[in-house]
Short mmCIF file of C-alpha atoms in Angstrom, two decimals:
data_model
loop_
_atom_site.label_atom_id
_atom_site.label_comp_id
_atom_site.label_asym_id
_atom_site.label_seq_id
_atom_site.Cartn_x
_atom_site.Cartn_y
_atom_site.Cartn_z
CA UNK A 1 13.23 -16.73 18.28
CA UNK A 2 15.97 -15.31 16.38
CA UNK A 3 17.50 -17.62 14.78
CA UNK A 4 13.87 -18.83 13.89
CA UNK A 5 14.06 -15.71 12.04
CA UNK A 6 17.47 -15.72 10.51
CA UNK A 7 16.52 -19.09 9.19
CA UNK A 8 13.77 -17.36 7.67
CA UNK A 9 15.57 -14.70 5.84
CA UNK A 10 18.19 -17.29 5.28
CA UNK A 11 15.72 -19.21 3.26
CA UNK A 12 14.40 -15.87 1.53
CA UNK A 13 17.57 -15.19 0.69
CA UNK A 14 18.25 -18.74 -1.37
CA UNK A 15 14.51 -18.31 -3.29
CA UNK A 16 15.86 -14.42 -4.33
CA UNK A 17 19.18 -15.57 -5.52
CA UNK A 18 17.53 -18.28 -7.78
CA UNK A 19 15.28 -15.78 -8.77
CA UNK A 20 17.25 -12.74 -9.66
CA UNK A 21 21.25 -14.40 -9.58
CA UNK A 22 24.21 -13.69 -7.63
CA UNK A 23 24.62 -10.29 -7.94
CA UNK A 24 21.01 -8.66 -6.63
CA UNK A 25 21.14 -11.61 -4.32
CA UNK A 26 24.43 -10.27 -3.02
CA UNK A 27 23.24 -6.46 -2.10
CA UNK A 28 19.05 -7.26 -0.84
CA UNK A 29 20.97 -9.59 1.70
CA UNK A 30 23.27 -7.03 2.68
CA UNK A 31 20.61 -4.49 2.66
CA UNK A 32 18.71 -6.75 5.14
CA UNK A 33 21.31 -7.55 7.47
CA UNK A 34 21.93 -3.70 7.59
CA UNK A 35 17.92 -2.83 8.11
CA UNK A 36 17.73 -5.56 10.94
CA UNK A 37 20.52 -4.36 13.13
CA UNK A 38 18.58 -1.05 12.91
CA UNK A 39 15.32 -2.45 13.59
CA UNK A 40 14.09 -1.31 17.44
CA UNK A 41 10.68 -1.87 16.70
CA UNK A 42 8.31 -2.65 20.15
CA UNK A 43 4.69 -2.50 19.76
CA UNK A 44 3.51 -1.00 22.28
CA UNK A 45 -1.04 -1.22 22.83
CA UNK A 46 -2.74 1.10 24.52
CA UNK A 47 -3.39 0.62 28.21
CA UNK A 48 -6.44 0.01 29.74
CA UNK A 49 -6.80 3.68 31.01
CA UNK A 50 -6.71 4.78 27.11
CA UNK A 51 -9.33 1.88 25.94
CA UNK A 52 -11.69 2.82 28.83
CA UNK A 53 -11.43 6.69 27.42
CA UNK A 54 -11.97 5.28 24.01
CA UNK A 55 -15.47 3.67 24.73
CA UNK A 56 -16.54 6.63 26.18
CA UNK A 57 -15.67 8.56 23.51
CA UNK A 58 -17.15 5.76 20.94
CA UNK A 59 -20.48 6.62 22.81
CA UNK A 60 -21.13 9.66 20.66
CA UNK A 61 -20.16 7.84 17.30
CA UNK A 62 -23.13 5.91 15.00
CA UNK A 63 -20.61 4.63 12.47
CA UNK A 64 -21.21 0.83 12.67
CA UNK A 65 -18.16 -1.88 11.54
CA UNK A 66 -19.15 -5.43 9.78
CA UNK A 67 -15.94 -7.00 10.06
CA UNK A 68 -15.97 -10.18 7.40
CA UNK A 69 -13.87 -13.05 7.83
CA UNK A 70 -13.73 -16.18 5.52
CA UNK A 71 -12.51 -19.19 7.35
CA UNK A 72 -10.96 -22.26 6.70
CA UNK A 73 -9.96 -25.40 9.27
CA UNK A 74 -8.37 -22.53 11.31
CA UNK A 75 -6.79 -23.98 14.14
CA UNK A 76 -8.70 -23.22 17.61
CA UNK A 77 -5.85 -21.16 19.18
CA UNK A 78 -5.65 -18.92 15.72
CA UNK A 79 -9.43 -18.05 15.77
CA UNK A 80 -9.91 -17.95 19.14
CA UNK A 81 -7.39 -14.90 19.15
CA UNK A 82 -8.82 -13.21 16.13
CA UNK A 83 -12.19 -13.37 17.88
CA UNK A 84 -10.97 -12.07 21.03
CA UNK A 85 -9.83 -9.11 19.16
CA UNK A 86 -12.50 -8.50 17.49
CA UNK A 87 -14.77 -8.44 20.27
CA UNK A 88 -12.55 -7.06 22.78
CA UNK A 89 -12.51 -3.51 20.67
CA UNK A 90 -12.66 -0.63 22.53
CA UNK A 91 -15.30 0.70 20.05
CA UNK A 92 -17.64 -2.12 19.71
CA UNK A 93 -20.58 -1.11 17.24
CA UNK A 94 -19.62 -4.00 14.84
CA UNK A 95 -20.58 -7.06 13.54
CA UNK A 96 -17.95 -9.99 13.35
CA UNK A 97 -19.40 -11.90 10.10
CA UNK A 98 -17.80 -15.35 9.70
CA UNK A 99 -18.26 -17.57 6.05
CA UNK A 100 -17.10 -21.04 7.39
CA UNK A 101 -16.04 -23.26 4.19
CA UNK A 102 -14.53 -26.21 6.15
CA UNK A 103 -15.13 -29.49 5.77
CA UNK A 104 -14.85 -30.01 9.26
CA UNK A 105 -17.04 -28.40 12.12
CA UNK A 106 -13.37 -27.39 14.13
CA UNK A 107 -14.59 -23.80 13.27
CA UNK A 108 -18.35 -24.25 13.94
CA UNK A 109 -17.37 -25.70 17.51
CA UNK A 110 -15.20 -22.57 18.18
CA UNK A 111 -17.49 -19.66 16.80
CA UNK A 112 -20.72 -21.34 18.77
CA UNK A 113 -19.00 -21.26 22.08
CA UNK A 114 -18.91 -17.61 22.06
CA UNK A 115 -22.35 -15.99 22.83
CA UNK A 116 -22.22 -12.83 21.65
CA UNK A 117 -24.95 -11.44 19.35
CA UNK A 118 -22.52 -9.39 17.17
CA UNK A 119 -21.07 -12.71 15.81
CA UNK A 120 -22.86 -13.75 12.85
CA UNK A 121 -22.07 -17.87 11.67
CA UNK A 122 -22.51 -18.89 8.19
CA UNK A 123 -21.32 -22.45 7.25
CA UNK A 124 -21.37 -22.72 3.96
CA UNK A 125 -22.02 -25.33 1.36
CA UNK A 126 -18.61 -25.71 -0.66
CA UNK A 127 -14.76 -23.88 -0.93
CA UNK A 128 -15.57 -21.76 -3.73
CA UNK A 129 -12.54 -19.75 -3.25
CA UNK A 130 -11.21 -17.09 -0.85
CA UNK A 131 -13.27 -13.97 -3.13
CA UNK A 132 -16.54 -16.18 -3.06
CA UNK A 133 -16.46 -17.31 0.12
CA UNK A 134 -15.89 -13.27 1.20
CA UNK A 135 -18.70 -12.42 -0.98
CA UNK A 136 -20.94 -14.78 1.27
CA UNK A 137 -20.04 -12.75 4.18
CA UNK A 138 -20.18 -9.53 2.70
CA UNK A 139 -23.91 -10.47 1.65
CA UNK A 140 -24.94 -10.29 5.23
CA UNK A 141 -23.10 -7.15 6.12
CA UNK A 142 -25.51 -4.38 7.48
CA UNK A 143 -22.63 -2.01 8.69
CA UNK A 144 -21.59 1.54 7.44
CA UNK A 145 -18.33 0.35 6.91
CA UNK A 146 -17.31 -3.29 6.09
CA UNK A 147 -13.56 -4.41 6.84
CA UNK A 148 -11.44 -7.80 6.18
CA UNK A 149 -9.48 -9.47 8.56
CA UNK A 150 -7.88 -12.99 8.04
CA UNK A 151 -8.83 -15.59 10.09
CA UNK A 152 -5.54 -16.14 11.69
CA UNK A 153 -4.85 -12.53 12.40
CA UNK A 154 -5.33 -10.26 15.03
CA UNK A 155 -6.93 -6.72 15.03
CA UNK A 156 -4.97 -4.13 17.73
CA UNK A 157 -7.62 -3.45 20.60
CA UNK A 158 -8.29 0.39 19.31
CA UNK A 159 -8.44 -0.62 15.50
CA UNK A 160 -12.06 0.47 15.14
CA UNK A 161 -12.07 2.92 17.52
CA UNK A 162 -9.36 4.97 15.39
CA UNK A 163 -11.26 4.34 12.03
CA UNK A 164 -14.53 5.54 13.70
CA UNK A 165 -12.85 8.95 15.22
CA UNK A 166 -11.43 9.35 11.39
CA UNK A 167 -14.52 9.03 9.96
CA UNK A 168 -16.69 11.35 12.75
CA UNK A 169 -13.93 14.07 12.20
CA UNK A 170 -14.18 13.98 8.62
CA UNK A 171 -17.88 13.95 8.36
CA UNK A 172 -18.17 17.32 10.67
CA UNK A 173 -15.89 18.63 7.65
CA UNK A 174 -18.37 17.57 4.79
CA UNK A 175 -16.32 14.58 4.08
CA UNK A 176 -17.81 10.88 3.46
CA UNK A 177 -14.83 8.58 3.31
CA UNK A 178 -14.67 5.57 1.16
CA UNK A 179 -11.57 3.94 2.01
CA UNK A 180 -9.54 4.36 5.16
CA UNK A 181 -6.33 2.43 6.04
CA UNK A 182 -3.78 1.79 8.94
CA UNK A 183 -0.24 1.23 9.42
CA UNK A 184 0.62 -2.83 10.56
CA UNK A 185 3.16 -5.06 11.81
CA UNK A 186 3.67 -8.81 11.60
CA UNK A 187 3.37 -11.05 14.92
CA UNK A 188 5.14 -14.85 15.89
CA UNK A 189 2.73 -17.54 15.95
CA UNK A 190 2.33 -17.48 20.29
CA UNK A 191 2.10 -13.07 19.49
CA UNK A 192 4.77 -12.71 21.47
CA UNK A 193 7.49 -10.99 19.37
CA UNK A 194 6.30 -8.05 16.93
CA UNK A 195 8.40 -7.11 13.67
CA UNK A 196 8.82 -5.51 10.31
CA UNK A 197 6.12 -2.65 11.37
CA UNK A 198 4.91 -1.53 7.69
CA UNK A 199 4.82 2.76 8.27
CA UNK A 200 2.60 3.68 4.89
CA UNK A 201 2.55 7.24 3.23
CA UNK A 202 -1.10 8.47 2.62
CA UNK A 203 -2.66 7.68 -0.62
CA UNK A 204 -0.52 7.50 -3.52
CA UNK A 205 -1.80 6.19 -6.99
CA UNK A 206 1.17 5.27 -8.69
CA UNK A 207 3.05 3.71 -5.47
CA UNK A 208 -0.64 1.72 -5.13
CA UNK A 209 0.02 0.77 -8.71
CA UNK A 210 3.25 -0.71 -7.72
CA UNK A 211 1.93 -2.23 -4.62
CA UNK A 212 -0.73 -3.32 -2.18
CA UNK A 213 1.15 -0.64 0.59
CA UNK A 214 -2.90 -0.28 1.39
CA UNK A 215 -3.06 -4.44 2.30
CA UNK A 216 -4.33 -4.26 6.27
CA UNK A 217 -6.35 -2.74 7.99
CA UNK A 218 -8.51 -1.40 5.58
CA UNK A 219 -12.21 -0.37 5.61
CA UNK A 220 -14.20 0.29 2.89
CA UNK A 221 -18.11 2.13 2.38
CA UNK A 222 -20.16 -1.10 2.71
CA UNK A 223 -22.07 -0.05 -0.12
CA UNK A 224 -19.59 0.70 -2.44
CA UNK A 225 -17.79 -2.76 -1.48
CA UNK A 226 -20.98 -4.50 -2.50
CA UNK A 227 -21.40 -2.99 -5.52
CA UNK A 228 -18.09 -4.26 -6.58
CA UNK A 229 -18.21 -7.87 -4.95
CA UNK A 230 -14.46 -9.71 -5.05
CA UNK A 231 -13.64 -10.83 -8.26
CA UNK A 232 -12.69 -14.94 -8.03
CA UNK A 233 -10.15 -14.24 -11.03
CA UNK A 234 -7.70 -12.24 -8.42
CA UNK A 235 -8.23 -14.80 -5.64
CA UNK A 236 -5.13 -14.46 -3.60
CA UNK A 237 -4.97 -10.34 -4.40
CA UNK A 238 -8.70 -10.19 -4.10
CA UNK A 239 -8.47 -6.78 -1.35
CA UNK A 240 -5.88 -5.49 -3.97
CA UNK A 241 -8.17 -5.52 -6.49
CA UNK A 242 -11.40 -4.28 -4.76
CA UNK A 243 -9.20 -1.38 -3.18
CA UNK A 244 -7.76 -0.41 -7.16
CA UNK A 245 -11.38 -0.75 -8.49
CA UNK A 246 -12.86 1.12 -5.79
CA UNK A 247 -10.02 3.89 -6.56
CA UNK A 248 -11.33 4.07 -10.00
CA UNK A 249 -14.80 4.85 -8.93
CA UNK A 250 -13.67 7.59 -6.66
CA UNK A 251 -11.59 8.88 -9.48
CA UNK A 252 -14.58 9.45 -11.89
CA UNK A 253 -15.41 8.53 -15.46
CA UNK A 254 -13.71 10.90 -17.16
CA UNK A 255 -10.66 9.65 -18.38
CA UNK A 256 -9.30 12.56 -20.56
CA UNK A 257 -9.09 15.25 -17.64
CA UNK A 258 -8.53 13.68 -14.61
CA UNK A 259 -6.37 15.43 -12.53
CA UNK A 260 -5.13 15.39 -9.01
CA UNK A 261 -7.64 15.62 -6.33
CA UNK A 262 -8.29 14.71 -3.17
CA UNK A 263 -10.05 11.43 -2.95
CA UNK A 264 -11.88 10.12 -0.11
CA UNK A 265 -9.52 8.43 1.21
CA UNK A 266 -7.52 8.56 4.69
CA UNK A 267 -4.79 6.71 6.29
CA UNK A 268 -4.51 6.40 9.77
CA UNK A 269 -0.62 6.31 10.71
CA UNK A 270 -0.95 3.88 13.96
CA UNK A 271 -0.64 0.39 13.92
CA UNK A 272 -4.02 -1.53 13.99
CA UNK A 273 -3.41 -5.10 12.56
CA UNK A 274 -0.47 -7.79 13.06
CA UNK A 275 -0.35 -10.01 10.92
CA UNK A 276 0.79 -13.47 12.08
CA UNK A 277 3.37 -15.34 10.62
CA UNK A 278 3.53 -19.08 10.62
CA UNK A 279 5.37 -21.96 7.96
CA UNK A 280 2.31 -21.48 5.05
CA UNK A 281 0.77 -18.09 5.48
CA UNK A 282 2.23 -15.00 2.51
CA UNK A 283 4.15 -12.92 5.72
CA UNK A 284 6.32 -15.16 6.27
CA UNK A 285 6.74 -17.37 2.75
CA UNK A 286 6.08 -14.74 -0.05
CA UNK A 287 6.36 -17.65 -2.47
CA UNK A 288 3.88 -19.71 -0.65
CA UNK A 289 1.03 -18.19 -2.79
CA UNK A 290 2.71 -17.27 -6.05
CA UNK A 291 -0.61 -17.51 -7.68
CA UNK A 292 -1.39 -14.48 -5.33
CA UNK A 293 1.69 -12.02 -6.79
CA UNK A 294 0.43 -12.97 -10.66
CA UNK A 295 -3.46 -11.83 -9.47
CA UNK A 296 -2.01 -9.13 -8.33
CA UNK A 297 -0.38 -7.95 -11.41
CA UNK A 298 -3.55 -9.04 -13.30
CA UNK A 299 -5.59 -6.03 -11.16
CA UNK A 300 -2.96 -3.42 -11.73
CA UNK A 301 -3.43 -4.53 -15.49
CA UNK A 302 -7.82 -3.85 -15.15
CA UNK A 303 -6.90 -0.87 -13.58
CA UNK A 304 -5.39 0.53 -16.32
CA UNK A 305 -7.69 -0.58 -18.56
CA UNK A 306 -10.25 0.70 -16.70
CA UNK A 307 -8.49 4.02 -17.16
CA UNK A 308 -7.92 3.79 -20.78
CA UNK A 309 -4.05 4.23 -19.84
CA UNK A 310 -1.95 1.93 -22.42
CA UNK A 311 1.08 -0.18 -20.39
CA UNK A 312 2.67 -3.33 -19.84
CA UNK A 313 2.98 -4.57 -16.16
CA UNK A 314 5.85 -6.96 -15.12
CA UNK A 315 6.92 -8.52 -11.35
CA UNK A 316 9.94 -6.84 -10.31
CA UNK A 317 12.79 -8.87 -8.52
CA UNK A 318 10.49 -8.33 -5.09
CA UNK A 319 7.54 -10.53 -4.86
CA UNK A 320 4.37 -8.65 -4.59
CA UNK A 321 5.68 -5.32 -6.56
CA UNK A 322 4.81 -4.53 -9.83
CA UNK A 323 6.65 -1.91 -12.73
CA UNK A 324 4.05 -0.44 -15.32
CA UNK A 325 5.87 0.47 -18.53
CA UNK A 326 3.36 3.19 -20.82
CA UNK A 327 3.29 3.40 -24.18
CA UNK A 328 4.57 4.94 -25.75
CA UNK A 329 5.32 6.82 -22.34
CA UNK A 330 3.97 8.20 -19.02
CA UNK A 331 2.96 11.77 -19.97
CA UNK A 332 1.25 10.38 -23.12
CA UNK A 333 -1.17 8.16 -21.76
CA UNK A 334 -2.11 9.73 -18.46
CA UNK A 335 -3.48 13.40 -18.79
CA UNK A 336 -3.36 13.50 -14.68
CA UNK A 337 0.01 13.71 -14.57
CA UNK A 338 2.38 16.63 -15.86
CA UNK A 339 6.01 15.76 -14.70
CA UNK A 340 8.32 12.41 -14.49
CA UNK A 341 11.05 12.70 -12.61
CA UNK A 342 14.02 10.36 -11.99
CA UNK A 343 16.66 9.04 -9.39
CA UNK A 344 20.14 11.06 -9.45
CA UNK A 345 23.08 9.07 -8.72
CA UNK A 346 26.14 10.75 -7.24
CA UNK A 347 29.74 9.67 -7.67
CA UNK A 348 30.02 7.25 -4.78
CA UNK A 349 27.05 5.79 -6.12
CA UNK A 350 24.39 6.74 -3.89
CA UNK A 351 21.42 8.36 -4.15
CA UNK A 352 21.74 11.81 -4.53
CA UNK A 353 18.47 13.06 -4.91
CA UNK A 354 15.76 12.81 -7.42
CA UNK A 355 12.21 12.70 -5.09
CA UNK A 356 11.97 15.14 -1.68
CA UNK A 357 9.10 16.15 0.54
CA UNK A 358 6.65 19.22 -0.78
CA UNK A 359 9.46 21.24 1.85
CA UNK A 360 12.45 20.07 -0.16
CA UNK A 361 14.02 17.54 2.29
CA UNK A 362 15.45 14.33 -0.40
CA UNK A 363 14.15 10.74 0.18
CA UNK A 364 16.16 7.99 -0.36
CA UNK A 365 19.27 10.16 0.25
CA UNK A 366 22.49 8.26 0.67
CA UNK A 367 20.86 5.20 -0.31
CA UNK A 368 22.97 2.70 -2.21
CA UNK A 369 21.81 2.68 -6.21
CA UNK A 370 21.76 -0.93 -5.67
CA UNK A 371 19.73 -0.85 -2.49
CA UNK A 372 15.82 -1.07 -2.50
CA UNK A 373 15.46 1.15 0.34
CA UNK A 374 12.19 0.67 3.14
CA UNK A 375 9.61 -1.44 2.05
CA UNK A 376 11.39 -1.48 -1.27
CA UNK A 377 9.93 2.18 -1.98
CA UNK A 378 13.41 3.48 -3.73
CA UNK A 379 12.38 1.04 -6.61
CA UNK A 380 9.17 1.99 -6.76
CA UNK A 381 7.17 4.26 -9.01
CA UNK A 382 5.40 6.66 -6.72
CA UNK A 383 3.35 9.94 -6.96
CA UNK A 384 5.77 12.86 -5.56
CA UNK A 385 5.36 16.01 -4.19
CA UNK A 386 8.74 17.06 -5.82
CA UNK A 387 11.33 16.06 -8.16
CA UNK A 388 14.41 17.20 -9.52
CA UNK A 389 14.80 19.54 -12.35
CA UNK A 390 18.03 17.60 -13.08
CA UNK A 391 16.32 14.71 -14.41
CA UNK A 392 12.43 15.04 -15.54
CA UNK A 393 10.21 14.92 -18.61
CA UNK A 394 7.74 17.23 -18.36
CA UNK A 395 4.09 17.55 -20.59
CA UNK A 396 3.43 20.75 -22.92
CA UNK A 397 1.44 22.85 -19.98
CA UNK A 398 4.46 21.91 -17.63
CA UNK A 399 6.87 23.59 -20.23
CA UNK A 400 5.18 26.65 -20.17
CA UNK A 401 5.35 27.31 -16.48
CA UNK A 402 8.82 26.62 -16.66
CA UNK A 403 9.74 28.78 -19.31
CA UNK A 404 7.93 31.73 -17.71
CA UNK A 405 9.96 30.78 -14.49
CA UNK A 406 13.56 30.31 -15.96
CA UNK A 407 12.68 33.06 -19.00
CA UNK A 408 14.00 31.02 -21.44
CA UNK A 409 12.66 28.45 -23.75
CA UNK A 410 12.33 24.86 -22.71
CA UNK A 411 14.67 22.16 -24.34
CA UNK A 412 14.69 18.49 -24.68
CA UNK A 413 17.82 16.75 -24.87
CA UNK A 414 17.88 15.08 -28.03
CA UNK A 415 19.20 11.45 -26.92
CA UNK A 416 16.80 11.12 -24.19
CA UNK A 417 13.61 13.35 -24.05
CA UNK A 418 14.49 14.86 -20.82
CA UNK A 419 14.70 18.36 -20.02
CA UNK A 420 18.24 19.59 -21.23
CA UNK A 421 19.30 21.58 -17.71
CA UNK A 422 22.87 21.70 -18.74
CA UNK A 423 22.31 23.86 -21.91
CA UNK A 424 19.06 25.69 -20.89
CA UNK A 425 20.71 26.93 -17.59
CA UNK A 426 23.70 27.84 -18.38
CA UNK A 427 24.07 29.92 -15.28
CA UNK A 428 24.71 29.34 -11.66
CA UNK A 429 21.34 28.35 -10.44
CA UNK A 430 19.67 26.74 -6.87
CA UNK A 431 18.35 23.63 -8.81
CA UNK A 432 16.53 22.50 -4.90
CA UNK A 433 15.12 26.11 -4.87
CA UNK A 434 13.99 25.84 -8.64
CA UNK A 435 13.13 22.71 -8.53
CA UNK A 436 10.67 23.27 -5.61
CA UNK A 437 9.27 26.69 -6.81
CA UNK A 438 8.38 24.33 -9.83
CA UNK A 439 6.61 21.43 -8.91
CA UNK A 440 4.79 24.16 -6.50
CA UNK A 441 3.25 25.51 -9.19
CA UNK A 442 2.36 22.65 -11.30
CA UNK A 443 0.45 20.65 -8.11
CA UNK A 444 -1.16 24.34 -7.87
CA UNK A 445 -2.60 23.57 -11.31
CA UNK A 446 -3.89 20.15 -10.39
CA UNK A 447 -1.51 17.66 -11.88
CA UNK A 448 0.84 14.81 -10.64
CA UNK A 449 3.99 14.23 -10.74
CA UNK A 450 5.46 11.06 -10.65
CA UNK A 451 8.91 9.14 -9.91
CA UNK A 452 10.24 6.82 -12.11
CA UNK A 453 13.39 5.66 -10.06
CA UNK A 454 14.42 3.47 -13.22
CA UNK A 455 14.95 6.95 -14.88
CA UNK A 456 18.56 7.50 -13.81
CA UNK A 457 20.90 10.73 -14.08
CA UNK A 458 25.05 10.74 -12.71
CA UNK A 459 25.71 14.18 -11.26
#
């Protein structure tokens, strides 16, 4: 099995160098090599004691699950596991909904053999495309919740379980979720090796606009899923799309004073979804589906528009992760945010700070400048909690607070826009301690801030 995978990367490696040439070629293999010798990932599923404590539990929850699948000539040994886990939940108020556009009855057979009243057959008339054909399913739904699953993937045994505990905790707080997500990892074809476990941060608008992080498992309102319907012009980044567009509901129509709040949203930080790999599916070829990475860029680009934020959106050397340039910048076109901050580089060229925790502790630190870093986050644009004072733009309202903070008026440095530390703080001063005291205040007053790792400062 491993040098299954090393031929894998191996071939990666030869579509990235054509792609991006010699040089970036050169460092994302050597980042690789690096993160797989550090990779001890074991999934590890809860044992039957645990799922046995979990139905009992479920026992008090009403929150109901229609779990939509759109299927294609899946082969028998594919489906028959993705049924299996969907039925074999611990929590098991659901409805497995399956939109059958083969052209054979290999699925029909499959699905009928199973006689369980929660599975729900549709066969339908023609391919009309992976967002239609979900559509068909999602017509039938009649669950509080509605969540997609591929037809050759598998859900973890406690996947709805976890959702429904999420959502029965937040409702005895006033809270009606929309959206809820899990962490997931990727699976062999036979499930008997698990790898590349995806760890997600909770929501984050600007690292969503950079990326599908959300991707599986998510759940959405039912009702607010079919009032938006998948959209056949982002086939391939059709759960992408709904999960952007479903963002922009939550985030309200007013697009001159929206500010930071907290949206509906939760992420549960366990792994509930593997995603299996095999020669033609996106896990384990990302340029299999090409089409899929430009429909993808195409709903970052309705997003915005939706928002009335001006910007360009362009792939970046990853497949699957987007950059959006504003115009004429960040700060002018999105009245949410009050701060950009950048990446500082250090003299062995490494990162040196630039983005930390609300508590001050640096991400990224130590990371080659050439390096992407997990999940390719340290190229990423991403909403932080904190940035550096060292290298940040900042709006009018943020200049205020820090001129009452530092007592002295706020300057721009001429060449590049950015807040001119080196003359306005001319003394000895605890830039972490400032920096943090800073951003405190300004998330206090209901903006974002956001990192822009192409902004770059040497220190």
């Amino acid at each position: 099995m491993g040098k299954i995978v090393k031929l894998s990367n191996l071939k990666k490696t030869i579509r990235y160098l054509k792609k991006n040439g010699l040089r970036q070629a050169y460092y994302a293999m050597k980042e690789r090599i690096g993160a797989e010798k550090e990779d001890n990932y074991h999934y590890q599923p809860p044992g039957e004691e645990c799922l046995k404590g979990q139905a009992a539990e479920g026992k008090s929850f009403s929150v109901k699950f229609s779990i939509l699948v759109p299927a294609f000539e899946t082969s028998e040994e594919h489906l028959q596991a993705m049924i299996a886990s969907v039925l074999g939940q611990s929590y098991g108020n659901l409805e497995l909904i399956i939109a059958d556009a083969s052209t054979t009855d290999r699925v029909e057979r499959v699905v009928k053999a199973w006689e369980d009243k929660r599975v729900m057959y549709r066969r339908l008339k023609q391919n009309t495309g992976i967002s239609s054909n979900t559509n068909q399913a999602l017509m039938y739904a009649t669950g509080d919740y509605a969540g997609l699953l591929d037809h050759d993937d598998i859900l973890a045994p406690d996947a709805l379980y976890e959702m429904a505990a999420c959502i029965n905790e937040k409702e005895g707080q006033g809270i009606s979720l929309q959206l809820l997500y899990s962490d997931e990892d990727k699976c062999d074809q036979g499930q008997e090796r698990y790898f590349e476990v995806h760890r997600k941060p909770d929501f984050n608008l600007d690292l969503l606009l950079s990326n599908n992080y959300i991707c599986h498992f998510m759940v959405m309102k039912r009702q607010l899923m079919q009032e938006l319907t998948f959209r056949s012009v982002c086939d391939g980044a059709q759960d992408y799309d709904i999960a952007l567009r479903a963002v922009n509901v939550m985030l309200g129509k007013d697009r001159h004073r929206a500010k930071k709040a907290e949206l509906p949203i939760a992420h549960i930080p366990k792994v509930l979804y593997h995603w299996r790999c095999h020669g033609g599916s996106t896990a384990e070829n990302p340029a299999s589906k090409q089409y899929a990475y430009d429909a993808g860029k195409r709903a970052v680009e309705d997003f915005l528009r939706a928002r009335g934020w001006k910007g360009t959106v362009s792939h970046l050397r990853h497949l699957g992760f987007y950059r959006v340039d504003y115009q004429p910048d960040l700060l002018m076109n999105r009245p949410d945010t009050a701060v950009v901050g950048g990446k500082l580089i250090g003299k062995d060229k490494k990162v040196a700070g630039g983005i930390y925790t609300a508590e001050g502790e640096p991400l990224y630190l130590g990371l080659h400048k050439e390096y992407s870093g997990y999940m390719h986050r340290a190229c990423l644009q991403q909403e932080a909690e904190m940035v550096d004072v060292r290298c940040m733009k900042v709006s009018r309202e943020a200049e205020a607070i820090l001129e009452e903070m530092i007592g002295l008026p706020y300057l721009p440095h001429p060449g590049t826009g950015r807040f001119d530390w080196q003359d306005c703080l001319k003394e000895c001063v605890d830039y972490r301690e400032l920096s943090l005291k800073f951003c405190e205040k300004v998330r206090e007053k209901g903006y974002r801030i956001v990192w822009d790792p192409a902004m770059t400062e040497k220190i």
